[in-house]
Coordinates of C-alpha atoms in Angstrom, one line a residue:
L25 CA -1.2 -14.9 -14.7
T26 CA -3.6 -12.0 -15.0
E27 CA -3.5 -11.4 -11.2
R28 CA 0.3 -11.0 -11.3
A29 CA 0.2 -8.7 -14.3
A30 CA -2.4 -6.5 -12.6
A31 CA -0.3 -6.4 -9.5
Y32 CA 2.8 -5.3 -11.3
F33 CA 1.1 -2.7 -13.5
D34 CA -1.3 -1.3 -10.8
I35 CA 1.5 0.3 -8.9
R36 CA 0.4 3.8 -7.9
Y37 CA 2.1 6.5 -6.1
L38 CA 0.9 9.0 -3.5
P39 CA -1.4 11.5 -5.4
L40 CA -0.1 14.9 -6.2
E41 CA -3.2 16.5 -4.7
V42 CA -1.8 15.8 -1.2
A43 CA 0.7 18.6 -1.6
A44 CA -0.1 22.0 -0.3
D45 CA 1.5 25.2 -1.5
Q46 CA 4.8 24.1 0.1
K47 CA 5.8 20.7 -0.8
V48 CA 8.7 18.3 -1.0
Q49 CA 8.7 16.6 -4.4
G50 CA 9.7 13.0 -4.0
C51 CA 10.8 10.5 -6.6
N52 CA 8.2 9.4 -9.2
G53 CA 5.3 11.5 -8.0
V54 CA 5.6 10.8 -4.3
V55 CA 4.8 14.2 -2.8
L56 CA 4.9 15.0 0.9
P57 CA 4.1 18.4 2.2
P58 CA 6.9 19.5 4.6
V59 CA 4.3 20.4 7.2
I60 CA 2.8 16.9 7.0
F61 CA 4.1 15.9 10.5
D62 CA 3.6 19.2 12.3
T63 CA 0.2 18.4 13.8
E64 CA -1.7 15.3 14.9
R65 CA -4.2 15.9 12.1
K66 CA -1.5 16.0 9.5
E67 CA 0.0 12.8 10.9
A68 CA -3.3 11.0 10.7
E69 CA -3.9 12.4 7.1
A70 CA -0.4 11.2 6.0
L71 CA -1.0 7.7 7.4
L72 CA -4.5 7.5 5.9
L73 CA -3.2 8.6 2.6
C74 CA -0.4 5.9 2.7
E75 CA -2.9 3.2 3.6
E76 CA -5.4 4.2 0.9
T77 CA -2.8 4.3 -1.8
P78 CA -2.1 0.8 -3.2
G79 CA 1.4 -0.2 -4.1
P80 CA 4.8 -0.9 -2.7
V81 CA 6.1 2.6 -2.6
A82 CA 3.2 3.8 -0.5
A83 CA 3.6 0.9 1.8
V84 CA 7.2 1.8 2.4
V85 CA 6.3 5.5 3.0
D86 CA 3.6 4.2 5.4
A87 CA 6.3 2.3 7.3
A88 CA 8.4 5.4 7.5
V89 CA 5.6 7.7 8.6
S90 CA 4.4 5.1 11.2
N91 CA 7.8 4.8 12.7
R92 CA 8.9 8.5 12.4
D93 CA 9.6 8.8 16.1
K94 CA 12.3 6.0 16.1
E95 CA 16.0 6.5 16.1
P96 CA 17.4 7.1 12.6
D97 CA 19.2 3.8 12.4
V98 CA 16.1 1.9 13.6
L99 CA 14.0 3.9 11.1
R100 CA 16.3 3.0 8.2
E101 CA 16.2 -0.7 9.1
L102 CA 12.4 -0.7 9.4
V103 CA 12.0 1.1 6.1
A104 CA 14.5 -1.4 4.5
T105 CA 12.5 -4.3 5.9
A106 CA 9.3 -2.9 4.6
G107 CA 10.9 -2.5 1.1
R108 CA 12.2 -6.1 1.2
S109 CA 8.8 -7.3 2.2
Q110 CA 7.1 -5.4 -0.7
L111 CA 9.7 -6.8 -3.2
S112 CA 9.1 -10.3 -1.9
R113 CA 5.4 -9.8 -2.4
L114 CA 6.0 -8.6 -6.0
E115 CA 8.3 -11.6 -6.8
R116 CA 5.8 -14.1 -5.3
R117 CA 4.8 -16.7 -7.9
L118 CA 7.3 -15.3 -10.4
A119 CA 9.4 -18.4 -10.2
F120 CA 6.5 -20.2 -11.9
F121 CA 7.3 -18.4 -15.2
S122 CA 11.0 -19.3 -14.9
V123 CA 10.1 -23.0 -14.3
V124 CA 7.7 -23.0 -17.3
C125 CA 10.3 -21.4 -19.5
E126 CA 12.7 -24.2 -18.7
V127 CA 10.2 -27.2 -18.6
A128 CA 8.1 -26.4 -21.7
P129 CA 10.9 -27.2 -24.3
L130 CA 11.6 -30.4 -22.3
C131 CA 7.9 -31.4 -22.6
G132 CA 8.2 -30.7 -26.3
L133 CA 11.3 -32.9 -26.5
F134 CA 9.5 -35.7 -24.6
G135 CA 6.6 -35.5 -27.1
T136 CA 9.2 -35.7 -29.9
M137 CA 10.8 -38.8 -28.4
L138 CA 7.4 -40.4 -28.2
G139 CA 6.7 -39.5 -31.8
V140 CA 10.1 -41.0 -32.9
Y141 CA 9.2 -44.2 -30.9
E142 CA 5.9 -44.4 -32.8
I143 CA 7.6 -44.0 -36.1
I144 CA 10.1 -46.8 -35.3
N145 CA 7.2 -49.1 -34.3
R146 CA 5.3 -48.3 -37.6
I147 CA 8.5 -48.9 -39.7
N148 CA 9.0 -52.2 -37.9
A149 CA 5.3 -53.2 -38.4
S150 CA 5.3 -52.5 -42.1
A151 CA 8.8 -53.7 -42.9
P152 CA 10.2 -54.6 -45.5
M153 CA 7.7 -52.4 -47.5
V154 CA 7.8 -49.0 -45.8
L155 CA 5.6 -46.2 -47.3
I156 CA 6.1 -42.6 -46.4
T157 CA 2.5 -42.3 -45.5
D158 CA 3.1 -44.8 -42.6
F159 CA 4.9 -42.2 -40.6
T160 CA 4.0 -38.7 -41.9
E161 CA 1.2 -38.5 -39.3
A162 CA 3.7 -39.3 -36.5
L163 CA 6.0 -36.6 -38.0
S164 CA 3.3 -34.0 -37.8
G165 CA 2.7 -35.0 -34.2
I166 CA 6.5 -34.6 -33.5
L167 CA 6.5 -31.1 -35.1
A168 CA 3.4 -30.1 -33.1
C169 CA 5.0 -31.1 -29.8
V170 CA 8.2 -29.2 -30.5
S171 CA 6.3 -26.2 -31.7
A172 CA 4.0 -26.1 -28.7
G173 CA 6.9 -26.5 -26.3
L174 CA 8.8 -23.6 -27.9
L175 CA 5.7 -21.4 -28.2
V176 CA 4.9 -21.8 -24.5
A177 CA 8.5 -21.3 -23.5
V178 CA 8.9 -18.1 -25.6
A179 CA 5.6 -16.6 -24.4
C180 CA 6.6 -17.3 -20.7
H181 CA 10.1 -15.9 -21.2
V182 CA 8.7 -12.7 -22.7
F183 CA 6.2 -12.3 -19.9
Y184 CA 8.9 -13.1 -17.3
A185 CA 11.3 -10.5 -18.8
V186 CA 8.6 -7.8 -18.8
L187 CA 7.7 -8.5 -15.2
M188 CA 11.3 -8.5 -14.1
S189 CA 11.9 -5.2 -15.8
R190 CA 8.9 -3.7 -14.0
I191 CA 10.2 -5.1 -10.7
E192 CA 13.6 -3.5 -11.3
R193 CA 12.0 -0.1 -11.9
I194 CA 9.8 -0.5 -8.8
T195 CA 12.8 -1.5 -6.8
L196 CA 14.6 1.7 -7.8
D197 CA 11.5 3.7 -7.0
I198 CA 11.3 2.1 -3.5
E199 CA 15.0 2.7 -2.9
A200 CA 14.9 6.3 -4.0
T201 CA 11.7 7.0 -2.0
S202 CA 13.0 5.2 1.1
T203 CA 16.2 7.2 1.0
E204 CA 14.3 10.5 0.6
I205 CA 11.6 9.9 3.2
V206 CA 14.2 8.7 5.8
A207 CA 16.4 11.7 5.1
Y208 CA 13.4 14.0 5.4
L209 CA 12.2 12.4 8.7
T210 CA 15.7 12.3 10.2
R211 CA 16.3 16.0 9.3
K212 CA 13.0 16.9 10.8
A213 CA 13.8 15.0 14.0
K214 CA 17.0 17.0 14.5

């Protein structure tokens, strides 16, 4: 749980210090100097910067920079594949929260049914003289099961919704950055 949260919220972009006097301002802080690909040294610096910067956006830019000599259509496909790969990595294990959201109330319902079964057995055992105290303990167990199931489901649903919202923002960042870097590299190739 903590690992996934850290992965989603530890998304960083290429640092602004990489830009020289002349720069192309990308989406969400991704900055690429226009002269970044003019020399071998700059190419190596760009690749090193992408590799050292954690996060899906930097990985997509790394894929674009690494394949900058390819045909524009091939470059677009490689960058799109890198983007899909990064999104898949972000969504890994997210299905767990969805399943817990659905199963937790059912577990609470199962506990409720067991509690009702216990109440019926207590009533049958003490019939015809049934006292309320015979089944209040079982009723409190029933309420605890329902409450626990709903509490777990609500907490997982909130966490799932927050993570999905973050993934959607990262997806938009990846798409915008991918479009921009591919356009920049294809313009430079012409």
